Coordinates of C-alpha atoms in Angstrom, one line a residue:
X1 CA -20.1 -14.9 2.3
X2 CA -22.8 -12.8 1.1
X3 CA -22.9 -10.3 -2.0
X4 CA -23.4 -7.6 1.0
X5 CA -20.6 -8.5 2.3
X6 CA -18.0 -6.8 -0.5
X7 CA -18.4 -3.8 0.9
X8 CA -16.1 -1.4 3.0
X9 CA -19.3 -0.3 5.3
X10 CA -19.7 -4.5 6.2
X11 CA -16.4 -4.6 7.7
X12 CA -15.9 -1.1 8.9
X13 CA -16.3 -1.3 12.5
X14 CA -14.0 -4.8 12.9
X15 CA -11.7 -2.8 10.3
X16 CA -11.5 0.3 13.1
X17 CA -11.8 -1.5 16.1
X18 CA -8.6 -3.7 14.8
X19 CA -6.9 -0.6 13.5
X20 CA -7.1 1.0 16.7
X21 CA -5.7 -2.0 19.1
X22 CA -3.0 -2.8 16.4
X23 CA -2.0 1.1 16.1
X24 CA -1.6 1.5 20.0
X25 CA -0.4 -2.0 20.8
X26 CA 3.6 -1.9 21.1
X27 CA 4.8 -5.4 21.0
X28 CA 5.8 -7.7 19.4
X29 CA 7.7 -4.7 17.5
X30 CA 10.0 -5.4 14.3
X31 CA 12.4 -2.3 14.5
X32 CA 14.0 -1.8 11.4
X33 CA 16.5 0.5 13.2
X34 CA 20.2 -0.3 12.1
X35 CA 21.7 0.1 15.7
X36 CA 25.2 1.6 15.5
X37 CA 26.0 1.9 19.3
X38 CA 24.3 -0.2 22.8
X39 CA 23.7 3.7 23.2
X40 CA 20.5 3.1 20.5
X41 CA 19.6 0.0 22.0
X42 CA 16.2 1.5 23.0
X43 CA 12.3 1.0 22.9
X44 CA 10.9 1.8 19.0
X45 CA 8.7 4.2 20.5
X46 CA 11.5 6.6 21.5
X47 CA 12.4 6.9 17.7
X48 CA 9.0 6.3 16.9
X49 CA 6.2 8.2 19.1
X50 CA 3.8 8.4 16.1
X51 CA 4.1 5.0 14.9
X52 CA 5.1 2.3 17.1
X53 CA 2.7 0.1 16.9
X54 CA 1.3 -2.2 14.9
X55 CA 4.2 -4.1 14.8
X56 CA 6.2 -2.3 12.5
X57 CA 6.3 1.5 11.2
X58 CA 5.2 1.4 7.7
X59 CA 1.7 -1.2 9.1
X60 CA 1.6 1.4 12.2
X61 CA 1.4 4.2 8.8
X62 CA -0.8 2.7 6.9
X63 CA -3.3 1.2 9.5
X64 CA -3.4 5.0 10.7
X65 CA -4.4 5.7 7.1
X66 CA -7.0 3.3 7.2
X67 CA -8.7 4.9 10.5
X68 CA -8.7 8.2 9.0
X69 CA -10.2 6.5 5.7
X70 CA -13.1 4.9 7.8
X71 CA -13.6 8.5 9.7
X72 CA -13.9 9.8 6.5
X73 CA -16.4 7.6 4.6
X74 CA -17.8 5.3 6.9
X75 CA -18.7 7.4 10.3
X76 CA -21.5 5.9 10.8
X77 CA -20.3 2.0 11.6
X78 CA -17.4 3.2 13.5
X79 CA -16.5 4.0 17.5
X80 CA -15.7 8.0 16.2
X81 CA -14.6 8.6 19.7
X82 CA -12.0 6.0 19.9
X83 CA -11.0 6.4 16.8
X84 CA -10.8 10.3 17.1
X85 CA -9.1 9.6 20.2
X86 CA -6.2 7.5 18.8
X87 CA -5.1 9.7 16.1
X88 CA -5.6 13.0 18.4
X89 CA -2.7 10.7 21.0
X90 CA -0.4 9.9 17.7
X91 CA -1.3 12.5 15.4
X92 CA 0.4 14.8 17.3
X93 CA 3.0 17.8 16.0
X94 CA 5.6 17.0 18.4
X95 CA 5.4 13.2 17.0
X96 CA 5.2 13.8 13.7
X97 CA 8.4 16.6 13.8
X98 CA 10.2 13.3 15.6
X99 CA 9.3 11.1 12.4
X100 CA 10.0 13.3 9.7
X101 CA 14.0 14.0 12.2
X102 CA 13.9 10.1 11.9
X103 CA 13.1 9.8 8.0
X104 CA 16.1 12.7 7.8
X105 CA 18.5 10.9 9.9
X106 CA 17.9 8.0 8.1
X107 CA 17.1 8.7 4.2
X108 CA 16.8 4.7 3.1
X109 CA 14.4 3.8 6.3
X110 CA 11.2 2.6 4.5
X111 CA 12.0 3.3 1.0
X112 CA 9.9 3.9 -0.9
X113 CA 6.8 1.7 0.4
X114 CA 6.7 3.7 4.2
X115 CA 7.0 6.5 2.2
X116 CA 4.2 6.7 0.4
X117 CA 2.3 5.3 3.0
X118 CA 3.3 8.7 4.7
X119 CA 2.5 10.8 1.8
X120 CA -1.2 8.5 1.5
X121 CA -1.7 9.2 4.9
X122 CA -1.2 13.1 4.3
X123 CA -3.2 13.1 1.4
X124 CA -6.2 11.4 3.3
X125 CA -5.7 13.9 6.1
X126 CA -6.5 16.6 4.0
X127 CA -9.6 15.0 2.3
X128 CA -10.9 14.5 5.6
X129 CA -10.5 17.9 6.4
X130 CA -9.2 17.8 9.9
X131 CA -7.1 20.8 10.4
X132 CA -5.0 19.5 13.4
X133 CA -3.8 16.5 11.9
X134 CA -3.5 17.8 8.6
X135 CA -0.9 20.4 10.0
X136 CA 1.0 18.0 12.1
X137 CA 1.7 15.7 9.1
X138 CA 3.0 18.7 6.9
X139 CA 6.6 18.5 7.8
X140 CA 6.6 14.9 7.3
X141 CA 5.1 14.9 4.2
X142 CA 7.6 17.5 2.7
X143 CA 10.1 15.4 4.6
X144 CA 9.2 12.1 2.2
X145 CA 8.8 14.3 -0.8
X146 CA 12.5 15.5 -0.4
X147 CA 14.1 12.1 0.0
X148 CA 12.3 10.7 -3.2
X149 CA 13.3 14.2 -4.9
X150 CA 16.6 12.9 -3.7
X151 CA 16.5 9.1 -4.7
X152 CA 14.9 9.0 -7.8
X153 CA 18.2 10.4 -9.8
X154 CA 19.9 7.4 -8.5
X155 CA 17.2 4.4 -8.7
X156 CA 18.6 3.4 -12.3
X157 CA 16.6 -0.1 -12.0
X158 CA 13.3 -0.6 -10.6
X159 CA 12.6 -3.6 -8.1
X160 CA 10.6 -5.9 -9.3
X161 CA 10.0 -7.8 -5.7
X162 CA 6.5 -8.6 -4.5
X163 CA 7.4 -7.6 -1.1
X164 CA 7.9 -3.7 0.3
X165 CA 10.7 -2.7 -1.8
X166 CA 8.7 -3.2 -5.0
X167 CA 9.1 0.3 -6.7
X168 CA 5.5 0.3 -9.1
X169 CA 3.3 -0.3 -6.4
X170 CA 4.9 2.5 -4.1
X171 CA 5.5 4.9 -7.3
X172 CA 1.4 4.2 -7.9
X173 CA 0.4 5.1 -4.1
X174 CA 3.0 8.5 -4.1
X175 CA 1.1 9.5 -8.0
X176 CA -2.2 8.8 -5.9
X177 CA -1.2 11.1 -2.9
X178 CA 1.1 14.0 -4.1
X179 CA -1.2 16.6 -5.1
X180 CA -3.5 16.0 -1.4
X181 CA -0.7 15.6 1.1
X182 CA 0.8 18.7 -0.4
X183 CA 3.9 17.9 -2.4
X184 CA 2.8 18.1 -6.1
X185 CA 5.8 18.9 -7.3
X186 CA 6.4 14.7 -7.2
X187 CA 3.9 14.0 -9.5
X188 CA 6.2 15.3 -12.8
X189 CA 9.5 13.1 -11.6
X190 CA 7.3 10.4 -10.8
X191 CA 5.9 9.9 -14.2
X192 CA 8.7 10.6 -15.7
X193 CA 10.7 7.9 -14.0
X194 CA 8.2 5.1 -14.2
X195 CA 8.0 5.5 -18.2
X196 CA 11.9 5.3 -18.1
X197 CA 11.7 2.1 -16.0
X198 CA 8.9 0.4 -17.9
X199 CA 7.4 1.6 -20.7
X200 CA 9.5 -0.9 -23.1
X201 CA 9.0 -3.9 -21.2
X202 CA 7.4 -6.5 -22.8
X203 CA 6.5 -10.1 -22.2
X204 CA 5.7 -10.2 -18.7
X205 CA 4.1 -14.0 -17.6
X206 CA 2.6 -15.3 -14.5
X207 CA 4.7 -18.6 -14.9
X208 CA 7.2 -16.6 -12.1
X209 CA 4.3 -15.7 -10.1
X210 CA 3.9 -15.8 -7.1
X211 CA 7.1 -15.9 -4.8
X212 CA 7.0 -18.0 -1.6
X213 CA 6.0 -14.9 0.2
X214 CA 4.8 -12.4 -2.4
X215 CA 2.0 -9.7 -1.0
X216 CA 1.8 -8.1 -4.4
X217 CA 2.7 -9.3 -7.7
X218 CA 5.0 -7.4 -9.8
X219 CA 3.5 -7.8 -13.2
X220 CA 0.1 -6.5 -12.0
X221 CA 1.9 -3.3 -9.8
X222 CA 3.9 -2.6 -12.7
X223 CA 0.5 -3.1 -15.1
X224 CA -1.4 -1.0 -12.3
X225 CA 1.2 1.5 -12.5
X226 CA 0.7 2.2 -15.9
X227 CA -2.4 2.7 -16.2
X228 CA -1.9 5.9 -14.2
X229 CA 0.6 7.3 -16.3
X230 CA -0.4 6.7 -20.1
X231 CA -3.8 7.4 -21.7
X232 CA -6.5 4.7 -22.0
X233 CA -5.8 3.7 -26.0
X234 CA -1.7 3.9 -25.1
X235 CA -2.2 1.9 -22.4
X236 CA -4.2 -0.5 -24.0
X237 CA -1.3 -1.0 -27.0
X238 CA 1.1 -1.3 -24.0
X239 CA -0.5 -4.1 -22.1
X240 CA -1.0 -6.2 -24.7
X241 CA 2.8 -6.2 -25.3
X242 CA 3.7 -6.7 -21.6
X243 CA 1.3 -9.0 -20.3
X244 CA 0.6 -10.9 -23.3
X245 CA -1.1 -14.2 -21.4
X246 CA -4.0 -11.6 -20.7
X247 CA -5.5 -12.4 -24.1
X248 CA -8.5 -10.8 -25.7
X249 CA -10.5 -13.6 -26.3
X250 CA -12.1 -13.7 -22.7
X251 CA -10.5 -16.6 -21.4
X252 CA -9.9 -17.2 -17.7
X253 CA -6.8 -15.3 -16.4
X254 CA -4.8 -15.8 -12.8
X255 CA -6.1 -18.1 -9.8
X256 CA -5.7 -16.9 -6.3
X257 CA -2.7 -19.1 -4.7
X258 CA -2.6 -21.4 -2.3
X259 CA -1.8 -20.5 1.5
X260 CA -0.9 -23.6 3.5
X261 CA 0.2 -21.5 6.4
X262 CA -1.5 -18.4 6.9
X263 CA 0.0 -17.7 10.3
X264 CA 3.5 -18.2 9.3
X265 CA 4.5 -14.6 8.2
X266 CA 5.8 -14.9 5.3
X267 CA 3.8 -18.1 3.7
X268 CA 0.3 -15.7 4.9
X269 CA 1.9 -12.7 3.0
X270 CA -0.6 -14.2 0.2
X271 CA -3.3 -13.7 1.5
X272 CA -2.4 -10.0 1.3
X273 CA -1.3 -10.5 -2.7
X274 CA -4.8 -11.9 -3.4
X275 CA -6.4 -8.5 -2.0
X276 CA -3.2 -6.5 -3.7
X277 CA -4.1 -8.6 -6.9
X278 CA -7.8 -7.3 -6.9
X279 CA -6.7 -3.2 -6.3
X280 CA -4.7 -3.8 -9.5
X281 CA -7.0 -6.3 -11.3
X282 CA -9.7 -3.7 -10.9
X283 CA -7.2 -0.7 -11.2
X284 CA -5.9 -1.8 -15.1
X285 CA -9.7 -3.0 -16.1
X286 CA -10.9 1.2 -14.8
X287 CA -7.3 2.1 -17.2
X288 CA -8.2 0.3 -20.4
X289 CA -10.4 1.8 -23.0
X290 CA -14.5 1.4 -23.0
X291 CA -15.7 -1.9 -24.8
X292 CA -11.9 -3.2 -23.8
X293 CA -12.4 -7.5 -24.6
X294 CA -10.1 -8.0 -22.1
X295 CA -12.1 -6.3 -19.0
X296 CA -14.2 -9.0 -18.4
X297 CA -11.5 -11.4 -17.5
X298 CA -9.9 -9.2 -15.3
X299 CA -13.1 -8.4 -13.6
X300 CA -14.0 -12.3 -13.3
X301 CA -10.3 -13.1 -11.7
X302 CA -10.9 -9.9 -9.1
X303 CA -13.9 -11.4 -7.8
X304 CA -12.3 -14.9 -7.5
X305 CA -9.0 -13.0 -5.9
X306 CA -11.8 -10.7 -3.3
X307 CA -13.5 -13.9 -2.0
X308 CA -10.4 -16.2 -1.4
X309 CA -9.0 -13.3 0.0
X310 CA -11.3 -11.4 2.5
X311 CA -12.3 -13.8 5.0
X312 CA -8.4 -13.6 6.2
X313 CA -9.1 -9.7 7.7
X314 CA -11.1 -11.6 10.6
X315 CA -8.3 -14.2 10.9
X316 CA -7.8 -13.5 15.1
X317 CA -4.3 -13.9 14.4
X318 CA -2.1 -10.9 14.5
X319 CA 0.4 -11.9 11.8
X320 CA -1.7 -10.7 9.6
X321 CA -3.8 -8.5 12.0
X322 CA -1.9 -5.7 12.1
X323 CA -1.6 -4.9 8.1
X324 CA -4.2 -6.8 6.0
X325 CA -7.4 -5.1 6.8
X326 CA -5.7 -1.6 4.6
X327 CA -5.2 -4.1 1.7
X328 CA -9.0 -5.6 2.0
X329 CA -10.0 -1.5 2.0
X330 CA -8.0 -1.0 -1.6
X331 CA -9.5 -4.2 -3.1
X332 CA -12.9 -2.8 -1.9
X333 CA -12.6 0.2 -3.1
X334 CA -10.8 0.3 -6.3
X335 CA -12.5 0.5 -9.5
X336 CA -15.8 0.9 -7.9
X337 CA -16.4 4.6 -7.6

């Protein structure tokens, strides 16, 4: 793979053109609708006319996010019409109004990773200025922002999974979001919660890491998280205390792991964690002050992480299909504007 390679605009048109037949294409579906009657015994797309695709509703989110992403910054390698087209079919007010009735109905559905995939997808609405969409995501949007208003009184303990409930990673996506998709009023709760959760912890190693099916790793989401909340110098002191194997001295730090199945979901979940790992490699080496000894390393086991990790977006296979293209986009991105 080529140095030219690393780059959003070399995989944007396979990104879209998979974004758009994963987004649209119903089945195979994994509701995550608790059914309480044979009465609800029904298609996902009744409950779900925004999102049913893509397998699931918070890929179905966050692969829509990923269009609107590549509309945004990378027109010019993308089918605009098709793309334009699929949102325009999904992105629709009379959808969206049935999501955000859904998300009130049910007030633990996706939480908190579909969340604040919703509130990411708001936010990048409104950067890329289109009015329609924008408008029809509102509701929903103010619709997340009330049920984290709601459950952050009550999440006394973080999860520290490296699967969908992990709380840092989806904490980090909602800080990212609030202010663009409208609900700033998060951002102050949100902070304040994550330094009640994490700012003592200490001691942090990688000999637990990774789980058998870990897509992100919860020392670096928690590390990542960080970052976002305390200044450069503080978070500085603070890493050294929590992840204390990431030593100053420049040595090398984390190897991507092995994947001996990458078509058997859960065992091909890391190949996501090694694109997750390079978002937050590259997010905490962007959070640590200039001239940081540490930076170095981070940036060295980033790269390692990108290219064990980005051939899989072109895998064919649509266990991993239908989400891991929007994780190759943040380990792309991150760090490098």
């Amino acid at each position: 793979m080529s140095g030219n390679d690393f780059t959003v605009a070399a995989h944007a048109d396979s990104f879209a053109r998979l974004a758009v037949a994963n987004t649209t294409r119903e089945y195979p579906n994994l509701p995550g609708h608790l059914v309480g009657g044979p009465e609800e015994l029904v298609a996902s797309r009744a409950y779900h006319p925004a999102f049913y695709g893509a397998y699931d509703w918070h890929s179905s989110v966050h692969m829509h996010w990923l269009l609107l992403r590549l509309l945004r910054d990378h027109a010019e390698h993308v089918d605009v019409a098709a793309v334009t087209a699929t949102l325009d079919a999904h992105l629709t007010s009379a959808a969206l109004a049935a999501e955000a009735e859904y998300l009130r109905a049910h007030p633990s559905f996706e939480r908190p990773y579909g969340w604040a995939w919703l509130l990411a997808l708001a936010a990048e609405s409104s950067a890329l200025g289109v009015e329609r969409w924008t408008e029809a995501l509102a509701p929903a949007a103010r619709t997340v922002a009330g049920l984290v208003t709601d459950w952050l009184p009550k999440a006394r303990y973080p999860v520290r999974h490296g699967t969908h409930t992990n709380s840092a990673f989806a904490l980090g996506l909602i800080l990212d979001s609030a202010d663009a998709a409208g609900v700033p009023e998060l951002v102050a709760p949100v902070t304040a919660k994550l330094r009640e959760w994490f700012l003592d912890d200490h001691g942090a190693s990688f000999r637990w890491e990774p789980s058998g099916q870990d897509f992100l790793s919860p020392a670096l989401s928690e590390a990542d998280v960080m970052r976002r909340v305390l200044p450069p110098d503080a978070f500085a002191g603070w890493l050294t205390a929590f992840l204390p194997e990431l030593d100053a001295d420049g040595g090398e730090f984390l190897t991507p792991p092995e994947v001996s199945d990458p078509a058997d979901p859960g065992i091909g979940h890391l190949q996501g964690l090694c694109l997750s790992r390079v978002a937050a490699l590259r997010g905490i080496a962007a959070g640590l002050p200039d001239g940081d000894p540490r930076v170095p390393a981070l940036t060295r086991s980033a790269d390692r992480h990108l290219t064990a990790g980005l051939p899989a977006t072109a895998g064919g296979d649509f266990t991993t299909d239908h989400w891991l293209a929007t994780f190759a986009v943040l380990a792309l991105e991150t760090g490098t504007g």
